[in-house]
Short mmCIF file of C-alpha atoms and ligand atoms in Angstrom, two decimals:
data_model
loop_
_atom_site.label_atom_id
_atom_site.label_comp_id
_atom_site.label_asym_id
_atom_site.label_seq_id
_atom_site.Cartn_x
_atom_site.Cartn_y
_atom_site.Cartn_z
CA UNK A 17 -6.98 -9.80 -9.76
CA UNK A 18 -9.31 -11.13 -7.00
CA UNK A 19 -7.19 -12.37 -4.25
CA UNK A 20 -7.24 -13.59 -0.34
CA UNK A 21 -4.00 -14.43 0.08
CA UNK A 22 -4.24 -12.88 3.34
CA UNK A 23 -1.16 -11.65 4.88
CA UNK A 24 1.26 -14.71 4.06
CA UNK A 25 4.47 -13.43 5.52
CA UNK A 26 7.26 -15.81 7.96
CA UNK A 27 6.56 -13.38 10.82
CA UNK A 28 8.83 -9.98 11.38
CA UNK A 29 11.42 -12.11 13.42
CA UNK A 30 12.11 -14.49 10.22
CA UNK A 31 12.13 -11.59 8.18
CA UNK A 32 14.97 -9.86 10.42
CA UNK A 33 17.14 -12.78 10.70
CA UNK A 34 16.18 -14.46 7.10
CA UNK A 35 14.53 -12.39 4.48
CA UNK A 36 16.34 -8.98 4.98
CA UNK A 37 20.06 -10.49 4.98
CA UNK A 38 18.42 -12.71 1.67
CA UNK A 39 18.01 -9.05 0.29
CA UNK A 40 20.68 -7.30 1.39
CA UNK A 41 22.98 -9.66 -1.35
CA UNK A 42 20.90 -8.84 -4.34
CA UNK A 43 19.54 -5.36 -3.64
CA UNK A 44 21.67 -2.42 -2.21
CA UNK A 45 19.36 0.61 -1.11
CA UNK A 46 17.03 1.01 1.35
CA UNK A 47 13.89 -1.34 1.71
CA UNK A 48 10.43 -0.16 2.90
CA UNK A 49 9.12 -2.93 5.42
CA UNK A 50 5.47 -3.06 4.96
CA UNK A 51 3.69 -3.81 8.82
CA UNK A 52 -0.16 -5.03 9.05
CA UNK A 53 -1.32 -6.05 13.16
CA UNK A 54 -4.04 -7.28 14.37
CA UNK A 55 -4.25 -5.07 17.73
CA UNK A 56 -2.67 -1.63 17.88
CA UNK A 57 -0.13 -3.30 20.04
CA UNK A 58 0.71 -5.71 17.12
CA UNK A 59 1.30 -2.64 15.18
CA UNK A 60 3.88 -1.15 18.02
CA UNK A 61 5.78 -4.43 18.49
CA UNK A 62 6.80 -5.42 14.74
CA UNK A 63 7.34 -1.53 14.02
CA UNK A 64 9.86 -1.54 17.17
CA UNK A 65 11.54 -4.30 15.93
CA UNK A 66 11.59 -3.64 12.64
CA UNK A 67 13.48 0.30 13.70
CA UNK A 68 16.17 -1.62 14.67
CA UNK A 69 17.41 -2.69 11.24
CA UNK A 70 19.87 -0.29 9.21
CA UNK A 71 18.56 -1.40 6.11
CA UNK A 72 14.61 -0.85 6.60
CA UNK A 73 14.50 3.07 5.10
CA UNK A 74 11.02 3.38 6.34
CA UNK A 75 8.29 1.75 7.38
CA UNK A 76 4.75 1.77 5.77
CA UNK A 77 1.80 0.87 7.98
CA UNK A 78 -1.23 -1.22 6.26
CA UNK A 79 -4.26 -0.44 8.41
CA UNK A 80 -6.74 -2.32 5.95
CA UNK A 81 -6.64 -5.29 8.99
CA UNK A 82 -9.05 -6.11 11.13
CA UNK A 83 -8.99 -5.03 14.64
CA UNK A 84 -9.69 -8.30 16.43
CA UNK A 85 -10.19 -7.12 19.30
CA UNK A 86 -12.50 -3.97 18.79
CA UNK A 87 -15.23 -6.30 16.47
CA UNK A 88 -13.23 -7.20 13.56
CA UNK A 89 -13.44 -3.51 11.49
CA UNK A 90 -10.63 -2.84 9.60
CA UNK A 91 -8.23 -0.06 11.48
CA UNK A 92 -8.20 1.99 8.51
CA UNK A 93 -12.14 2.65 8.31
CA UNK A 94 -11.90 4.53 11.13
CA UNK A 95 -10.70 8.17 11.96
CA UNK A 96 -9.63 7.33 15.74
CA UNK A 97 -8.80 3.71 14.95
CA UNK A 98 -6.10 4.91 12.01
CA UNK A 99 -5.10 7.82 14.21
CA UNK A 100 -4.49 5.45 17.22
CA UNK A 101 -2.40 3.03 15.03
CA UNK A 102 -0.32 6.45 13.80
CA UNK A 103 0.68 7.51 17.12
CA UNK A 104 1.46 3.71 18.68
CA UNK A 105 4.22 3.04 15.69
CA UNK A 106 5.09 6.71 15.67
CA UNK A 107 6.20 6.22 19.41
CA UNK A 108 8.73 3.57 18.56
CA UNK A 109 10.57 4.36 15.54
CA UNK A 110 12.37 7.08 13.89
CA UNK A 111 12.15 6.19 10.72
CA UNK A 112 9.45 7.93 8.43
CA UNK A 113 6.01 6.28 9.14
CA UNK A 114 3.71 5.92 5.66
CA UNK A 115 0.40 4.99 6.56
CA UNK A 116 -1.33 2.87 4.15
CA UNK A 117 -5.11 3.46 3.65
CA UNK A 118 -8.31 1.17 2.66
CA UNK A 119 -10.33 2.49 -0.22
CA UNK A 120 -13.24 0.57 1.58
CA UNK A 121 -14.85 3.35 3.05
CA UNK A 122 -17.17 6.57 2.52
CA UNK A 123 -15.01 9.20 3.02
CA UNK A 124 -11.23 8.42 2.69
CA UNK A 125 -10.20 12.46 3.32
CA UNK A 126 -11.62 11.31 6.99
CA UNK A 127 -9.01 9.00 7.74
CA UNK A 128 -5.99 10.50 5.58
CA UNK A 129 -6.21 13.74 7.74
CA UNK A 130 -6.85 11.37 11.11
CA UNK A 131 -3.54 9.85 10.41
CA UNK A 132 -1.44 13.19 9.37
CA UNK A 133 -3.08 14.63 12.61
CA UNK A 134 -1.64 11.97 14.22
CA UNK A 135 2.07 12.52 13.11
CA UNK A 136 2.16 10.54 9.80
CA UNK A 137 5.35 11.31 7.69
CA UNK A 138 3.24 10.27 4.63
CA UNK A 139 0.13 8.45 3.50
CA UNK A 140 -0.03 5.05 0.68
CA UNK A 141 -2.78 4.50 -1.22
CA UNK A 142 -5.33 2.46 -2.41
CA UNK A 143 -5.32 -0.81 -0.80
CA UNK A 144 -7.01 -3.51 -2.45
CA UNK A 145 -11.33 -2.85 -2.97
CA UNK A 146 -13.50 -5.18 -1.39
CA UNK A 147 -14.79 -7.57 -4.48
CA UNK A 148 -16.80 -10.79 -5.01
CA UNK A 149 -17.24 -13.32 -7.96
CA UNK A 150 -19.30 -16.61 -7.94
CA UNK A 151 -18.81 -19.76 -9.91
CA UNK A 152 -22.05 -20.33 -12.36
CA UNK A 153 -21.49 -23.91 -12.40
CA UNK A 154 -20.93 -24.57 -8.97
CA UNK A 155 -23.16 -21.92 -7.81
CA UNK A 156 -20.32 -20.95 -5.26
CA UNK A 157 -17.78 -18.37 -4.71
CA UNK A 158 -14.84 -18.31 -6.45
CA UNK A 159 -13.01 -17.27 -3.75
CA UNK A 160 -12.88 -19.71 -0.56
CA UNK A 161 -13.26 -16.89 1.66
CA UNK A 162 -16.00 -15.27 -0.13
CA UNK A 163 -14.21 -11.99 -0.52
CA UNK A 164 -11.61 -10.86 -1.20
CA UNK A 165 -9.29 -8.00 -2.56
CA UNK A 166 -9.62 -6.62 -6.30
CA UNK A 167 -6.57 -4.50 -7.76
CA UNK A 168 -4.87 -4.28 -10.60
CA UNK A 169 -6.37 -2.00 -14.20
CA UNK A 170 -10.06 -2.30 -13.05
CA UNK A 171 -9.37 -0.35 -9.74
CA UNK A 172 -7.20 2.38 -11.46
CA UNK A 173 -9.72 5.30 -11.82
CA UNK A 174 -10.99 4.91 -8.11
CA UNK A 175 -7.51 4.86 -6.58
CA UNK A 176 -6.53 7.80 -8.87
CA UNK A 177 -9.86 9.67 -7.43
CA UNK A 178 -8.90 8.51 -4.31
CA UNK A 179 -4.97 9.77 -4.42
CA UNK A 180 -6.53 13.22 -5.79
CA UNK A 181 -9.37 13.66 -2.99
CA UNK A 182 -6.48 12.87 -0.24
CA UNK A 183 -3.44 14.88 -2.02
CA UNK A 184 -5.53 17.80 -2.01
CA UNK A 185 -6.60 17.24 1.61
CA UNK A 186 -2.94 16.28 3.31
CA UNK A 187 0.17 18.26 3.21
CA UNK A 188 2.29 15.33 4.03
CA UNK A 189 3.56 13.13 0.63
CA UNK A 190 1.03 10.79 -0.88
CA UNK A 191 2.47 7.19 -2.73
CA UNK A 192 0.24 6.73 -5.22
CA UNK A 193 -0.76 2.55 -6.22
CA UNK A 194 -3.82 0.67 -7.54
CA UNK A 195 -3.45 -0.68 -11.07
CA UNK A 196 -0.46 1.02 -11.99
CA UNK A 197 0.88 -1.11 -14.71
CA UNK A 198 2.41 1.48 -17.64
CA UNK A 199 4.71 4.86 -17.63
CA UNK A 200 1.36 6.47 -18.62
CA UNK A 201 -0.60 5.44 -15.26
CA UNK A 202 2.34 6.40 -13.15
CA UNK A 203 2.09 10.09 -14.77
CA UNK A 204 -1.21 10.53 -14.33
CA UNK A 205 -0.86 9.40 -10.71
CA UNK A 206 1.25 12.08 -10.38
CA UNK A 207 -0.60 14.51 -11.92
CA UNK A 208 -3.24 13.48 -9.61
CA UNK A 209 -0.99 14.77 -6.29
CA UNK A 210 1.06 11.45 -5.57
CA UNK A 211 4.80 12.00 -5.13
CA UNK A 212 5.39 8.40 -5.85
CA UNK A 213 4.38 5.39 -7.38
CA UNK A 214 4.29 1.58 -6.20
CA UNK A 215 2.92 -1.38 -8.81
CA UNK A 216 1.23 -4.46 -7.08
CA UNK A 217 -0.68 -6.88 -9.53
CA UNK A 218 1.34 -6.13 -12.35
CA UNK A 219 4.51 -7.60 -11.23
CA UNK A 220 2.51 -10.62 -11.04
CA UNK A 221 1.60 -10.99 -14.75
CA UNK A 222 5.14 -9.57 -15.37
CA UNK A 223 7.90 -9.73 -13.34
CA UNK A 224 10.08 -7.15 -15.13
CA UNK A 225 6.86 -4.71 -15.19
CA UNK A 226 8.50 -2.46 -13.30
CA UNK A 227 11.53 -2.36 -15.20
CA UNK A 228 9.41 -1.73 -18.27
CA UNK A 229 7.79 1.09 -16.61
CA UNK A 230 10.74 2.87 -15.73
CA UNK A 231 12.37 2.07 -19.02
CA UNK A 232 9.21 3.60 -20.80
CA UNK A 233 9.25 6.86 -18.60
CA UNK A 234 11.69 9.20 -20.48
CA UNK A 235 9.72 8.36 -23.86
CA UNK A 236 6.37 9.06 -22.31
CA UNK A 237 7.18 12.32 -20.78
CA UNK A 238 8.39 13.60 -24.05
CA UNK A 239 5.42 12.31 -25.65
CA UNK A 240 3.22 14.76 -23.10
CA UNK A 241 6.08 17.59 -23.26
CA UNK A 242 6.85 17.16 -19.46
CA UNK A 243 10.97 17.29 -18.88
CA UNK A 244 11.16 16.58 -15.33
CA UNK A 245 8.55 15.03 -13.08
CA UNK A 246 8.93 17.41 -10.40
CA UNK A 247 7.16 19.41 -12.57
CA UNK A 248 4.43 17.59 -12.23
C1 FMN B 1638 -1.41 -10.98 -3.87
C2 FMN B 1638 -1.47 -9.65 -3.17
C3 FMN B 1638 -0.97 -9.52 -1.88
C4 FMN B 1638 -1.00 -8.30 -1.20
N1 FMN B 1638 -0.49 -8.20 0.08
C5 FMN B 1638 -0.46 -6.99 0.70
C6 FMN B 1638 0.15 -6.83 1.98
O1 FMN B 1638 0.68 -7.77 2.57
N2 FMN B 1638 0.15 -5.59 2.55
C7 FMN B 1638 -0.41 -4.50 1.93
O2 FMN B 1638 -0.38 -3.40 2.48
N3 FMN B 1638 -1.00 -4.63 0.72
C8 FMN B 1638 -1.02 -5.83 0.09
N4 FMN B 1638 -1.60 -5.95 -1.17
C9 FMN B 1638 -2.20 -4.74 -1.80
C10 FMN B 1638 -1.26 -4.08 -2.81
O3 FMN B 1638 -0.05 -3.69 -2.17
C11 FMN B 1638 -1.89 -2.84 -3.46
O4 FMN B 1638 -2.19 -1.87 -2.48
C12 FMN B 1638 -3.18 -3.16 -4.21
O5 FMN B 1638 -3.14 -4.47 -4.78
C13 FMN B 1638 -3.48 -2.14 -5.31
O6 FMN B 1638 -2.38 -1.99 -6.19
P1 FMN B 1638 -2.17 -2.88 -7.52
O7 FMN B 1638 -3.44 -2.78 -8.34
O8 FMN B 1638 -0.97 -2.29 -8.19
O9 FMN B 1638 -1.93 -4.29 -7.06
C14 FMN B 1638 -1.56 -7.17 -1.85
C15 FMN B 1638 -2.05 -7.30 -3.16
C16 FMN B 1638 -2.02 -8.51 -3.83
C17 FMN B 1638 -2.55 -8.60 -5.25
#
């Protein structure tokens, strides 16, 4: 899936007095709030507000924005930049802080060590990968904006590299995600170092894809000999 959705959301104030309470009726255990900003102070504000609600478990931080005000780069494609967001939300909340990498970079190890250096509880990864298609009839993008962000099965081998590079790297918990979309991929995920899974594009071709996932685990595991997946 090629997408630039951007980051559609009501704001974190609607969310607090609409979206969470919305939630809280249907689904009765923790929720992870996920925070993008467009300034560090962006970052510190919604993560302060957001530490205030009993039913966000933790927060994880998406530093694939752009930094309007330091020339548009994306937080997370640099060391200090990612290590500067860290410490700002780290300052205002208790909860555990996940920060959530970009695979669009040269050297991800870089910035997942910046951000454990920084006092990161955990690291998420891979963000979407920077991708492109053009119309042949119209000659144009497909996209409106261009670019925009490719997950789903084709990015599964680089965020597994990715997750296996930075596992290696960190001592804090990695959350595996990029084209996760059977039991298998989540194994192999966490064979790869994650301690966790999350599935993005495929609960968009299936809603209940997660369900099926989890339904599928037990079978899979016996299929590869593997009784418990702290074992992996
Ligand atoms: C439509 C769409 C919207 C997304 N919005 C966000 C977002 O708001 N924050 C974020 O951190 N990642 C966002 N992502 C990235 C996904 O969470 C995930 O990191 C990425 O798509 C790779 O996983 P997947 O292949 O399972 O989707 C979005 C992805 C898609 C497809």
């Amino acid at each position: 899936m090629l997408n630039a959705v951007g980051l559609q959301n009501p704001g974190v104030e609607k969310v607090i007095s609409e979206e969470l309470p919305n939630l809280a009726k249907i689904f009765h255990k923790p929720v992870m709030a996920n925070v993008s900003g467009f300034s560090v102070e962006d970052y510190a504000e919604t993560c302060a507000r957001l530490d205030k609600c009993a039913q966000v478990g933790w927060l994880e931080v998406n530093i694939s924005c752009p930094n309007v005000h330091g020339g548009g780069m994306s937080f997370g494609t640099d060391p200090q930049m990612a290590a500067a967001v860290t410490k700002a939300v780290k300052a205002v909340t208790t909860k555990p802080v996940i920060m959530k990498l970009s695979p669009n970079v040269t050297d991800i190890v870089s910035i997942a060590r910046a951000c454990e250096d920084a006092g990161a509880d955990g690291l998420s990864l891979i963000n979407t990968l920077m991708g492109m298609r053009i119309d042949l009839r119209t000659r144009r993008p497909v996209i409106a904006n261009t670019t925009g962000g490719l997950s789903g099965p084709a990015i599964f081998p680089v965020a597994l590299r990715m997750v296996y590079q930075v596992a290696r790297a960190v001592d804090i918990p990695v959350v595996g995600m990029g084209g996760v979309s059977s039991a298998a991929d989540v194994l192999e995920m966490l064979m790869a170092g994650a301690v966790a899974v999350e599935v993005g594009a495929a609960n968009l071709t299936d809603p209940f894809a997660c369900k099926k996932i989890i339904e599928a685990l037990p079978a899979e595991m016996a299929k590869y000999g593997i009784s418990a997946l702290s074992e992996l």
